[in-house]
Structures are given as structure tokens and as C-alpha cells.
Short mmCIF file of C-alpha atoms and ligand atoms in Angstrom, two decimals:
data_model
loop_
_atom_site.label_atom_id
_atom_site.label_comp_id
_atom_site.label_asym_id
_atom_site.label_seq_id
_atom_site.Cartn_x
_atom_site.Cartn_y
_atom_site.Cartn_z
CA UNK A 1 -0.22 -7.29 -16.40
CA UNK A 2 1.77 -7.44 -13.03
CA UNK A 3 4.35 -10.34 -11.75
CA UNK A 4 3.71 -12.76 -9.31
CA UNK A 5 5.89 -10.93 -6.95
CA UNK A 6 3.62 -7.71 -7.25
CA UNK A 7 0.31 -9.09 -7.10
CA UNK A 8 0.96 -10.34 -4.09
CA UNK A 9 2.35 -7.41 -2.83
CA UNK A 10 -0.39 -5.37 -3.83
CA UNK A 11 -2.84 -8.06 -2.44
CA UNK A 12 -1.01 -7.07 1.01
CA UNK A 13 -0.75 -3.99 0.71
CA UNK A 14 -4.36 -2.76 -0.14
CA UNK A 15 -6.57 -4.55 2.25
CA UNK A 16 -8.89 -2.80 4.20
CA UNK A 17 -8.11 -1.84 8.05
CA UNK A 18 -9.11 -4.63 10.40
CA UNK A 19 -11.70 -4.48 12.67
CA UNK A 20 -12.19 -6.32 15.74
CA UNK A 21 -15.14 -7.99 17.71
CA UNK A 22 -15.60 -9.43 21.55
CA UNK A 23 -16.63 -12.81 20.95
CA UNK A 24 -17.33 -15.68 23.64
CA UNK A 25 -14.61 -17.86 24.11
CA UNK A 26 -16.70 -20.86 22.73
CA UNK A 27 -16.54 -19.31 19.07
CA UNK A 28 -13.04 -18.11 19.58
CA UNK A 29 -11.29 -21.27 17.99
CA UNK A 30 -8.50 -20.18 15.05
CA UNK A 31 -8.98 -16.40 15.55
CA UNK A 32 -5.69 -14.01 16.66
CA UNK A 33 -6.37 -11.99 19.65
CA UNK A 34 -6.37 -8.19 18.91
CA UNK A 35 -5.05 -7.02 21.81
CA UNK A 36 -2.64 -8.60 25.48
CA UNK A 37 -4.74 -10.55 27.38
CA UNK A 38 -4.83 -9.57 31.03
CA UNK A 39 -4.75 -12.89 33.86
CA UNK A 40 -7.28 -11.66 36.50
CA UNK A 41 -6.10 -14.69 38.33
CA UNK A 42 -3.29 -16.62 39.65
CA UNK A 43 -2.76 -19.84 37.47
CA UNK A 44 -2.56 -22.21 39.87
CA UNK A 45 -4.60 -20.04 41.93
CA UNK A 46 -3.42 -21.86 44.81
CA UNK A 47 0.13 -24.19 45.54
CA UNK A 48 -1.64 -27.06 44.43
CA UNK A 49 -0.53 -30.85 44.86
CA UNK A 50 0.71 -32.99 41.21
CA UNK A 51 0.36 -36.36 43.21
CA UNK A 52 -2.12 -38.71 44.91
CA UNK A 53 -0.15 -38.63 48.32
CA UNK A 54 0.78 -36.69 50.91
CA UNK A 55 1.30 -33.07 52.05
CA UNK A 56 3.97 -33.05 54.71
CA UNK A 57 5.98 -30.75 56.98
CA UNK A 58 9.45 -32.06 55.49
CA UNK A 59 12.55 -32.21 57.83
CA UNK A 60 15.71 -34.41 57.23
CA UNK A 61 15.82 -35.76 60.80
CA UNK A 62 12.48 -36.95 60.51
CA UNK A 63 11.46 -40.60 59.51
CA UNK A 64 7.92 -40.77 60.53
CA UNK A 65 5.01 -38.54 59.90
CA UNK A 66 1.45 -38.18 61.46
CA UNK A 67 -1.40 -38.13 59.57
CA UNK A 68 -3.67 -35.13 60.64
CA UNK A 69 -6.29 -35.28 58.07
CA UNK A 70 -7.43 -35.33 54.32
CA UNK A 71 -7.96 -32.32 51.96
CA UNK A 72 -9.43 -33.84 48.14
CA UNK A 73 -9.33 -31.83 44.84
CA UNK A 74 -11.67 -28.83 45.75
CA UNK A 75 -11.50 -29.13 49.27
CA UNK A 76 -10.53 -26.57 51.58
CA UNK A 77 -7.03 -26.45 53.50
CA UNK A 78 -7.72 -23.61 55.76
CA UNK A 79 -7.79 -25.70 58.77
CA UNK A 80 -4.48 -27.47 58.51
CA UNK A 81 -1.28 -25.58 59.69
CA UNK A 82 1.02 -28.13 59.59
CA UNK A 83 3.51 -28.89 62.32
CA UNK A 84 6.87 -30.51 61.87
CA UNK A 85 6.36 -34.23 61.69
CA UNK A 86 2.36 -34.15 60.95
CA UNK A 87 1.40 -34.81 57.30
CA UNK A 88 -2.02 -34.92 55.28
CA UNK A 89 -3.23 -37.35 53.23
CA UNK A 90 -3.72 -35.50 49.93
CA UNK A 91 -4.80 -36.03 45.95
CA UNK A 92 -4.01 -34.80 42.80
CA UNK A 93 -4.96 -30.72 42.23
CA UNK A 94 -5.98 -30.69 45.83
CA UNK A 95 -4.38 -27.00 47.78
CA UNK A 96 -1.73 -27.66 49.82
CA UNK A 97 -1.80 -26.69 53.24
CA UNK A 98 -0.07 -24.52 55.50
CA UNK A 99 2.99 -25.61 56.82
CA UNK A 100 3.72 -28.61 53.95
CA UNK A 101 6.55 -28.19 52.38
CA UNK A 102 6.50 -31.12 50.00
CA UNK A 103 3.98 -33.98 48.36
CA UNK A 104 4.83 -37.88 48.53
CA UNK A 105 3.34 -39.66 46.37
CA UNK A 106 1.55 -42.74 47.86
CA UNK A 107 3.80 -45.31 45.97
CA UNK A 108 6.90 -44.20 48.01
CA UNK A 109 5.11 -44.20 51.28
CA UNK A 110 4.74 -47.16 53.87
CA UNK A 111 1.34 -46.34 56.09
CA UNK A 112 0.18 -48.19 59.69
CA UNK A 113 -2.69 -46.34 61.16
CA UNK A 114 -2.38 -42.74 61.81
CA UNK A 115 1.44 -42.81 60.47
CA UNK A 116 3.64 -42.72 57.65
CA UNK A 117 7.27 -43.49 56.61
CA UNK A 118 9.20 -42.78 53.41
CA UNK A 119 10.48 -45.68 51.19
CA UNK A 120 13.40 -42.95 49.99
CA UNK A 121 14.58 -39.42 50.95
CA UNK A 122 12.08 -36.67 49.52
CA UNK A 123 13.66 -33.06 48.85
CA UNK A 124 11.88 -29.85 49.72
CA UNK A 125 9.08 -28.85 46.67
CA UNK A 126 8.63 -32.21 45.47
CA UNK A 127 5.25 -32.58 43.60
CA UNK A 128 3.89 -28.97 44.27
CA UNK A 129 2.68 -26.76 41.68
CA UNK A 130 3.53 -23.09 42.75
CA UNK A 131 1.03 -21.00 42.60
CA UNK A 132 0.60 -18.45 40.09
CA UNK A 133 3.83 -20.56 38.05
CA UNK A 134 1.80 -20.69 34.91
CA UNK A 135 0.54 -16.92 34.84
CA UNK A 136 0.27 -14.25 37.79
CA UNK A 137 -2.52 -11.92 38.29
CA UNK A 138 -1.85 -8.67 36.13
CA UNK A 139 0.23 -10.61 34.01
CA UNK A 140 -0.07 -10.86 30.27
CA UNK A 141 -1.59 -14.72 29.58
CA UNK A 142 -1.94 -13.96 25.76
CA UNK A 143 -0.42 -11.35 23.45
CA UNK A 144 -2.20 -9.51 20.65
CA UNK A 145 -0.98 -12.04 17.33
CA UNK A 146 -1.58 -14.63 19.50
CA UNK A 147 -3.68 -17.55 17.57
CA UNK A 148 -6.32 -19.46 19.95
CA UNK A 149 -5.83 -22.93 19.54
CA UNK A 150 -7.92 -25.73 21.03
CA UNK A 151 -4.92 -25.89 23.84
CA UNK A 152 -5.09 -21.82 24.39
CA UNK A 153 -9.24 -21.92 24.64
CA UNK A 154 -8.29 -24.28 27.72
CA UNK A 155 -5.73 -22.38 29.15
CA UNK A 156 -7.97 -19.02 29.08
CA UNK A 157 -10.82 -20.82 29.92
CA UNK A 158 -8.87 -22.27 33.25
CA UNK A 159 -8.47 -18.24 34.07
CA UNK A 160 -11.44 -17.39 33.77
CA UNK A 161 -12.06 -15.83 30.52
CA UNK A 162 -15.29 -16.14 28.91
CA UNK A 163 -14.77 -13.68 26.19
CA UNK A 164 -12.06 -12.62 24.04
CA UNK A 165 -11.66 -9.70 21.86
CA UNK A 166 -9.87 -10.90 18.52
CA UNK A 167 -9.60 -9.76 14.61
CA UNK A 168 -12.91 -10.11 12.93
CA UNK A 169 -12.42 -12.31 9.92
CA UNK A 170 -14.06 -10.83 6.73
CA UNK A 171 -17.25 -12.76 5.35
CA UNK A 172 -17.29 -14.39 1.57
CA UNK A 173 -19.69 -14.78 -0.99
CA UNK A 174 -19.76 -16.17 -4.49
CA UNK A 175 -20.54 -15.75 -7.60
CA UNK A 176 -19.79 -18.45 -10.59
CA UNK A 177 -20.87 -16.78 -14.17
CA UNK A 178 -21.09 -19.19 -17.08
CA UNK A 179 -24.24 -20.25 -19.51
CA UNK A 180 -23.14 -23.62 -19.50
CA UNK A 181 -23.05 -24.50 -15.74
CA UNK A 182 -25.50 -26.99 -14.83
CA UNK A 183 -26.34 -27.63 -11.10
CA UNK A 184 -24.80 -31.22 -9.98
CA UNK A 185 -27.53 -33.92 -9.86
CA UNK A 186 -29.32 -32.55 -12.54
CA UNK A 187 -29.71 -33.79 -16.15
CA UNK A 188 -26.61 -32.77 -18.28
CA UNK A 189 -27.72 -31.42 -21.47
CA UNK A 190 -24.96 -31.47 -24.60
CA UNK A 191 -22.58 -28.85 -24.29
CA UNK A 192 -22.88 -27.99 -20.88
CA UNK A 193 -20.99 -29.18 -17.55
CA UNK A 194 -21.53 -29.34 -13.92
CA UNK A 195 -20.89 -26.36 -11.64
CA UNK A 196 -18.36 -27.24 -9.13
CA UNK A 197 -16.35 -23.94 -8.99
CA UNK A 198 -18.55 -22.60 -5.88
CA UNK A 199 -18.86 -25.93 -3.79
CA UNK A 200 -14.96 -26.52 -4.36
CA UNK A 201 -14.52 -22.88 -3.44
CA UNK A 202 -17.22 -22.62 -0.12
CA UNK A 203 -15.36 -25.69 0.66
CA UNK A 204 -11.92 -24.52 0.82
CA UNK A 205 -12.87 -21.09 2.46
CA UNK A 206 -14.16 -23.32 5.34
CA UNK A 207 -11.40 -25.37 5.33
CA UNK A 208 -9.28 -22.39 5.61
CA UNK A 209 -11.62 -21.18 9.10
CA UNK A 210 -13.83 -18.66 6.96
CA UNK A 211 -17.48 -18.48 6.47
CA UNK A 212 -19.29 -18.16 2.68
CA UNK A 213 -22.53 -16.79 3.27
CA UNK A 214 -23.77 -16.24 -0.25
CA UNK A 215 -23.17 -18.73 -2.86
CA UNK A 216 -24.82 -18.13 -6.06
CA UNK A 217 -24.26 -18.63 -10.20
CA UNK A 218 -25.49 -15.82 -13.13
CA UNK A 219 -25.84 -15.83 -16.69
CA UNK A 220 -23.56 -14.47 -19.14
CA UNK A 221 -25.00 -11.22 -20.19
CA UNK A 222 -23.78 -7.99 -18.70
CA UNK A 223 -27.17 -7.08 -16.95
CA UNK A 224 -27.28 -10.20 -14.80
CA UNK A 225 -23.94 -9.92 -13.56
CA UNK A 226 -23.82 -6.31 -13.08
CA UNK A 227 -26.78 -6.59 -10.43
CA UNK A 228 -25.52 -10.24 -9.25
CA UNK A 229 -22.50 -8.30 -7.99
CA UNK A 230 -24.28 -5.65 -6.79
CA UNK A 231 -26.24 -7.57 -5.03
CA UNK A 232 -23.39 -9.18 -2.98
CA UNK A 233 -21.34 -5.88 -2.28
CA UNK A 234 -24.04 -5.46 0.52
CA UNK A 235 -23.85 -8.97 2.18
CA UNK A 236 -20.05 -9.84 2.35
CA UNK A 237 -16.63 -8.24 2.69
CA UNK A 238 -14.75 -10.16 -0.01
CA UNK A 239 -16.30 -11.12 -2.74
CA UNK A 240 -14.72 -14.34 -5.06
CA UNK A 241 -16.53 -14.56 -9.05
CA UNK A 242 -15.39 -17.10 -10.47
CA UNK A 243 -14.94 -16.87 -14.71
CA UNK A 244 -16.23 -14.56 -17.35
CA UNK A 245 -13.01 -12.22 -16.66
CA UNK A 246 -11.42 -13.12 -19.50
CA UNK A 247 -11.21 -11.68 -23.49
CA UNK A 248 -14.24 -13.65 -24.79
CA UNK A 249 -17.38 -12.16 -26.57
CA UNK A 250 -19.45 -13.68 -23.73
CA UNK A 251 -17.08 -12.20 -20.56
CA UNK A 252 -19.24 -9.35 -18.83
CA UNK A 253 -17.64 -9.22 -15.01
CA UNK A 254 -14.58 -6.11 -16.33
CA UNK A 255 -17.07 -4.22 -18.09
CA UNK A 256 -19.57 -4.89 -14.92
CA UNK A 257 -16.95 -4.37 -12.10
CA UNK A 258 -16.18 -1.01 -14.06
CA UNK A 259 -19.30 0.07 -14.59
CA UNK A 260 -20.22 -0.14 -10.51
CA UNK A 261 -17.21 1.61 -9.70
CA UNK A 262 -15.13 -1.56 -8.64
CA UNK A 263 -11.54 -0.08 -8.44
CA UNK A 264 -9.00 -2.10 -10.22
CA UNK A 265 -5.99 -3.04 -8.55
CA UNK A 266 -4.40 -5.66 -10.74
CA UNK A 267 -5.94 -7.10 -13.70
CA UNK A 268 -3.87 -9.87 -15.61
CA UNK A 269 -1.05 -11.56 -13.82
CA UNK A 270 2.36 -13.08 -15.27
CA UNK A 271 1.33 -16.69 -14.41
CA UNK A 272 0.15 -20.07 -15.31
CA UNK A 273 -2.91 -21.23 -14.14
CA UNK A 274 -4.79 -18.11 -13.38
CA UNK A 275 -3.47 -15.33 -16.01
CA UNK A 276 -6.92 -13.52 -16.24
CA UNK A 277 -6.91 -12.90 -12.41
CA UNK A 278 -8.20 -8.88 -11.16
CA UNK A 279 -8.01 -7.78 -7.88
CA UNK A 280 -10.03 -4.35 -6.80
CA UNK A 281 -11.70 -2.86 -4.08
CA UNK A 282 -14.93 -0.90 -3.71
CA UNK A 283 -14.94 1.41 -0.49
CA UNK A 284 -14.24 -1.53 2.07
CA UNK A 285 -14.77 -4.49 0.41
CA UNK A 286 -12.04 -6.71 -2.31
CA UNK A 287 -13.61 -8.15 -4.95
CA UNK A 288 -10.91 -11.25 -6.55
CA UNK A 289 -12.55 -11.93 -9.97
CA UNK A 290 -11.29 -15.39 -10.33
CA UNK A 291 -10.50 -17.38 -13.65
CA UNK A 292 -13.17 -20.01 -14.43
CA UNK A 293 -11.01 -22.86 -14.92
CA UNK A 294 -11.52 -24.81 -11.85
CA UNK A 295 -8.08 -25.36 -11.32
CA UNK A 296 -6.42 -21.76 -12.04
CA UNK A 297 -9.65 -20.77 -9.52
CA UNK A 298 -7.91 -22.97 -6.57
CA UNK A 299 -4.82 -21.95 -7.21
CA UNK A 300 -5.26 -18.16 -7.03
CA UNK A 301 -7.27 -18.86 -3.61
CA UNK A 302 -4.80 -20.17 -1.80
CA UNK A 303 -1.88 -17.80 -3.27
CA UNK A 304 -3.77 -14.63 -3.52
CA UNK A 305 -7.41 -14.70 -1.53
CA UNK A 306 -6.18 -16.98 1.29
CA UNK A 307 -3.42 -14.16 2.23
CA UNK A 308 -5.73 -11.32 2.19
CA UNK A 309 -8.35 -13.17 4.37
CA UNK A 310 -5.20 -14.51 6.97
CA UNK A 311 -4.10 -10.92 6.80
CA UNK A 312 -7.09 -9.11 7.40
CA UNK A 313 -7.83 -11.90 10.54
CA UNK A 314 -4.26 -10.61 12.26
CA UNK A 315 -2.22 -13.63 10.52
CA UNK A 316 0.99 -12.26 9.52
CA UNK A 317 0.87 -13.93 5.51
CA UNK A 318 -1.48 -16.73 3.89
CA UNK A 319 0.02 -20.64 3.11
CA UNK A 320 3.36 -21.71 5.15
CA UNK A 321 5.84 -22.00 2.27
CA UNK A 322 8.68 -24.34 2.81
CA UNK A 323 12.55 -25.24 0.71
CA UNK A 324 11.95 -28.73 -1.20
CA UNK A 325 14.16 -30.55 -3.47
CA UNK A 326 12.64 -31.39 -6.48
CA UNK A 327 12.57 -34.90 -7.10
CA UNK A 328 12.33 -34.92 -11.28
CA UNK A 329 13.83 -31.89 -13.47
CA UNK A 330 11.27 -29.75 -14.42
CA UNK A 331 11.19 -27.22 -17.66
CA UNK A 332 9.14 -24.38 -19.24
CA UNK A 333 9.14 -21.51 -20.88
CA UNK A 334 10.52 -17.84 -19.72
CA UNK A 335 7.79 -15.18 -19.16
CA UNK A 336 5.34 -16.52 -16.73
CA UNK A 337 5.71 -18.00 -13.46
CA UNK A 338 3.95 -21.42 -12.62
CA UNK A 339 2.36 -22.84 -10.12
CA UNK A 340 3.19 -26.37 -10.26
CA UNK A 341 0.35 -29.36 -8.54
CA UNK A 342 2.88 -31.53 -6.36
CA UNK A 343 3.62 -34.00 -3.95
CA UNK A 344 5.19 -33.26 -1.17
CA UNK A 345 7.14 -36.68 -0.11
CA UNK A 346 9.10 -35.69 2.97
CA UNK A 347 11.75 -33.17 2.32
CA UNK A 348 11.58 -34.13 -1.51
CA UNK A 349 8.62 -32.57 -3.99
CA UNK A 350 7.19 -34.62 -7.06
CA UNK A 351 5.55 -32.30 -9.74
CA UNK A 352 2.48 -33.97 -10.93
CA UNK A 353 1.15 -35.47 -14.49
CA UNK A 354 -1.61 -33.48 -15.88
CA UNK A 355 -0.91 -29.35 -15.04
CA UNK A 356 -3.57 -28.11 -17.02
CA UNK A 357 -5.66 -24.88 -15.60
CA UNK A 358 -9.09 -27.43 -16.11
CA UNK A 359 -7.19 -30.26 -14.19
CA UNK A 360 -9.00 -30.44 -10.99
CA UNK A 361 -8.04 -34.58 -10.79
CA UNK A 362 -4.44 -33.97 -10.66
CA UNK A 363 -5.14 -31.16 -7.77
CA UNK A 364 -7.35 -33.44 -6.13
CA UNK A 365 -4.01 -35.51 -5.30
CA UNK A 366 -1.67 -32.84 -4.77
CA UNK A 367 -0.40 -31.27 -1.34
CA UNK A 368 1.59 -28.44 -2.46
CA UNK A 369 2.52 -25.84 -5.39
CA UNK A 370 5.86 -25.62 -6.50
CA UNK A 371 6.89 -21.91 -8.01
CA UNK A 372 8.58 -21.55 -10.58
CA UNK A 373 9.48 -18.18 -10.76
CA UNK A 374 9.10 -16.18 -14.36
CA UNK A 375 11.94 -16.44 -15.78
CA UNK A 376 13.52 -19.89 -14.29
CA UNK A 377 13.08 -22.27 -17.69
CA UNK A 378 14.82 -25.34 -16.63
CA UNK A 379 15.24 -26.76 -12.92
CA UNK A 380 17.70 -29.92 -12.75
CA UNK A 381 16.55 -32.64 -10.05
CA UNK A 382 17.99 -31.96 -6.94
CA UNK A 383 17.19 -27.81 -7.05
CA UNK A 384 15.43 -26.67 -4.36
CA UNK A 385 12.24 -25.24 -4.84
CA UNK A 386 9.58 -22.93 -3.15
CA UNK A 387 6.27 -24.98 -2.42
CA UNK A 388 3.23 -23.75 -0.62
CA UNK A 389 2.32 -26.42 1.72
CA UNK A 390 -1.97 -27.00 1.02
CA UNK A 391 -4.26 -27.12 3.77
P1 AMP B 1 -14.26 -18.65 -18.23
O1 AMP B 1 -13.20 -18.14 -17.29
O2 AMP B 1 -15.62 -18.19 -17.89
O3 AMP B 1 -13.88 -18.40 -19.64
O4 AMP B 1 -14.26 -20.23 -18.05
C1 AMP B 1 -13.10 -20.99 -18.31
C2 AMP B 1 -13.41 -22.46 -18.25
O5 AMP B 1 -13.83 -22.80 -16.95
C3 AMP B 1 -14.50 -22.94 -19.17
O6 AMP B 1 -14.16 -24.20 -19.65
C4 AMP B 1 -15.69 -23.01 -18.25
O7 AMP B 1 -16.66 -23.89 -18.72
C5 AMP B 1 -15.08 -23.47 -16.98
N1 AMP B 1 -15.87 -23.01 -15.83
C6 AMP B 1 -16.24 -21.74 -15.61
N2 AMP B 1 -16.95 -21.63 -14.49
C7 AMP B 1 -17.05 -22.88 -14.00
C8 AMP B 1 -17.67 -23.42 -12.83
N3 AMP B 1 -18.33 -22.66 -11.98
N4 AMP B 1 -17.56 -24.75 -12.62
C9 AMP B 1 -16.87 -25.54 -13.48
N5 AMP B 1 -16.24 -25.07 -14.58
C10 AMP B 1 -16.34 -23.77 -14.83
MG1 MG B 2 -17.42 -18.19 -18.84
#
């Protein structure tokens, strides 16, 4: 039985290397770049103007300027050279041309005919975007680490860049064991309940940016989940089974993992939900057995799977985890650390009704854990706590 503390430290430290993949920009949303990014272009490529206006050869003792021409966003400027005194009419994004040294917008300008005058002084600059003031060719647009976000997909795709090469983020599967699971929408026979460990699961691996692409349940007897495991090494990289890992007459995933050569890494940690929790690794894969208690499942996803799949996708550590204050006192026992469903209510935390490892209704309405560390027994109202913020 290991601590909190060193699960998660062993969770970190005994992931497999990454790997990395070039991937069109299109499918590159939420990965981390694995290595600088390279601008083959200027960004603007061009001086480029910021105003509907005009482009004009500025000079103080000038108060009226001739209109030579037009350029429009995507036009070309090559013919204009502008002269002191002449000025084109000009519109947002359009290049400036030769010889301008600022933009006017068209509010601030009176116009007769071929002419225009100022309604006050413009300085030198005004309204030009310099080229290259964003990112210069050979420069480095994105760092290895990076994240692409919706906003970063634009600004690579305004360079350019179709393809990316980024961290390949490990595939899931699942397998829930139990003789009493029952599929939801069918009849519900005494003494058995409806599966909802690996929809709740699939779901919060895609909420977290990760694909599931084997989802299945097995029997309890040893036989059936020996070869459903098996049978998943092949297709996934991290594999999540959910219950059967505890001390009961009818628990067969230890003796199974064993017997296929699954290397235990942890097996039993100091901590409420999720005590029966085992960690291993079989060449390149991690296998998280989970507990079957839907809630004590959850919660050792986010604190323990989550960071191994952020990790392993070039994220430096799983959930954000922020200083609360805890709203009500809270008390327990010494000897296991908890992690507490709660509320987070602005820079306060409310620790919820109902903490039980089968409770998924009070998770269902909670947006953080609280930890309470092992052997903290009594925390006064007011004490600041450690919460991982949910997804
Ligand atoms: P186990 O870890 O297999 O001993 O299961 C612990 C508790 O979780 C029992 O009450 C199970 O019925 C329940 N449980 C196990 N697997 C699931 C599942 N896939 N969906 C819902 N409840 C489950
Ligand atoms: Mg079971």
C-alpha cells in the first residue's frame, strides 16, 4: 500500500517514452507541439493597412493630399510609389504602398474630387501593421510545449502551416468486470444494476481530449477476464478495468494481470474513495485497474489516469489544482487521505453531503476535490485547502 503522494509519483515517473506524429493542422486542436515551429513567412507578409482610409506620403507642411488611386484587400501596390503630397485611397488588410508613410482613416478625412484634407494632425506609422511584427521568416512561431488552441490553429494556419508535428496522445480502452452489470435500457432483473462505469468513463476520457476505442464488460470468472485483457493489450495503449480488483471471492483481474505478466507498480493506495487502485505496465502499455465503485472509479481518473495521459501528450501534470478556503470545518480520521466531492464557490470550497465511493449523485454536482492529506483529521473553516479544479 503506497501514499497518495507516491502513487502519483510513480504514476509520473513510469510512463512510457512519448512518441510523436505529423498530423494536419485540422486535427491538431488540444495537442502540444513536439518540437519549435519554424515561420516560413513574414506575418504580416507585407506592411499592411488596419483602417478603411488612406495611404499617404505624410509631411507636416502639407494640408492637402492627391488621390492617385485605390489598392483593396488583396490587391496589388506595385504600381504606386508615392510622392510627397499624393495619397491612395485604401481598406482594411490592403498592402501599403511605396512611399506612404501613414493610414487615415476615412472618418478623419474631408474629400472633394481627386483631393483630401485632414480633420486633425496624423503622426508618422499611424494605422500600419509592420510587416513581419507578429513573426519573421526563420523565426520560431511556436515552441515545443506549446498547446494548439483554437486561437494558435489560426495563427499557424495564417503562416501557412498545414501540418504540425505534436505528442501522440495514447489510445484507451475499457473493460468493466462484474456479474451483476446489466446494459442500460434493458430489463433489470433482482439483484443486479445498470452498467454505467464505462459510458461515465468513455465520457470523461473525451471530455478530457482522448479517444476510447474499445469499450467492453466481462464476467467474473478468471478465464473471461484473463483473455478480455488480453484481448485489449493489442488495441490500446492504456488500458482502464474498472472493479473486480479488490479481496472478494469473485475478484479475478490481480490474479489475471499476474498471470499475463502485467507488472505491478502500485497496488493498494492510502486513500478514500479508490483504496483497491493498481497501477502496472506491460512492455509499453499502463494498465490502471480501477475500483468498481463508480465514484472511487472517477476519482482515480482524474487524479491518477488523467496525469499519465496529459503527461504522455507533452502536458507538464494532469488537473490544475488551486488554494481554497474551506467554507465548513471538515473532520476524519488519520491514515488515509480523502478526496473530498466539492463546490467550488469563488475563492471559497463547500464539501458536499453524501461522500460515499457509490455516490455518483453527489459527484454529478461537484466541480472540484478537496485533499485532505493522510494524516490531517480536523480542518477548521477558514483553512485553506488543495482542490483539483474538474473539467
Ligand atoms: P467491485 O470493485 O467489483 O467489487 O465493485 C464495487 C461496487 O461497484 C459494487 O457495488 C459493484 O456493483 C459496483 N460496480 C462495479 N462495476 C460497476 C459498473 N461498471 N457500473 C456500475 N457499478 C459498478
Ligand atoms: Mg465486482
Amino acid at each position: 500500500m503506497v501514499s497518495v503522494e507516491e502513487a502519483i509519483r510513480l504514476v509520473k515517473t513510469n510512463l512510457p517514452n512519448s512518441t510523436y506524429e505529423l498530423i494536419y493542422l485540422s486535427s491538431a486542436l488540444n495537442k502540444v507541439l513536439s518540437k519549435d515551429l519554424i515561420s516560413k513567412i513574414n506575418m504580416p507578409p507585407f506592411h499592411q493597412s488596419s483602417m478603411d482610409g488612406y495611404a499617404v506620403n505624410l509631411s507636416a507642411d502639407i494640408k492637402s493630399y492627391k488621390l492617385v488611386g485605390e489598392i483593396a484587400a488583396g490587391g496589388s501596390a506595385s504600381e504606386f510609389d508615392l510622392k510627397q503630397g499624393e495619397a491612395v485611397r485604401i481598406f482594411t488588410g490592403a498592402k501599403v504602398p511605396k512611399g506612404a508613410n501613414a493610414v487615415i482613416q476615412q472618418e478623419l478625412v474631408y474629400s472633394k474630387e481627386k483631393t483630401i484634407a485632414f480633420k486633425e494632425t496624423v503622426p508618422a506609422g499611424k494605422n500600419i501593421r509592420l510587416k513581419g511584427e507578429q513573426t519573421t521568416i526563420g523565426q520560431i512561431a511556436m515552441n515545443k510545449g506549446d498547446r494548439i488552441t483554437p486561437a494558435a490553429i489560426g495563427f499557424l494556419a495564417g503562416l501557412g502551416i498545414t501540418e504540425v508535428e505534436v505528442f501522440k496522445k495514447p489510445k484507451l480502452s475499457i473493460l468493466a468486470t462484474g456479474d451483476e452489470l446489466v446494459s442500460p435500457g434493458d430489463l433489470l432483473p433482482e439483484g443486479k444494476i445498470y452498467e454505467s462505469n464505462t459510458i461515465m468513463l468513455s465520457s470523461a476520457i473525451k471530455h478530457s481530449g482522448y479517444e476510447c476505442v474499445k469499450s467492453s464488460t466481462v464476467e467474473d470468472t478468471y478465464d473471461a477476464t484473463k483473455s478480455a485483457i488480453e484481448a485489449l493489450l493489442s488495441s490500446s495503449d492504456v488500458i482502464l478495468i474498472s472493479g473486480g480488483i479488490s479481496v472478494g471471492d469473485y475478484d479475478f483481474v490481480g490474479h489475471a494481470l499476474k498471470e499475463i505478466g502485467v507488472k505491478e507498480i502500485f497496488y493498494k493506495v492510502k486513500q478514500k474513495p479508490g483504496k483497491p487502485l493498481f497501477f502496472g505496465s506491460y512492455n509499453d502499455k499502463l494498465l490502471f485497474a480501477l475500483p468498481g465503485n463508480p465514484a472511487a472509479a472517477l476519482s482515480c481518473f482524474y487524479i491518477y489516469v488523467l496525469t499519465a495521459l496529459e503527461i504522455m501528450s507533452g502536458k507538464s501534470d494532469g488537473l490544475e489544482i488551486t488554494q481554497l478556503k474551506l467554507i465548513e470545518e471538515y473532520s476524519k480520521k488519520g491514515g488515509r487521505a480523502q478526496f473530498l466531492k466539492a463546490k467550488i464557490e469563488g475563492e471559497r470550497v463547500r464539501v458536499l453531503e453524501g461522500q460515499s465511493s457509490s455516490m455518483l449523485h453527489t459527484f454529478s454536482g461537484a466541480n472540484g476535490l478537496v485533499y485532505v492529506p493522510e494524516n490531517t483529521t480536523v480542518l477548521e473553516a477558514g483553512n485553506t485547502v488543495s482542490v483539483y479544479k474538474l473539467p
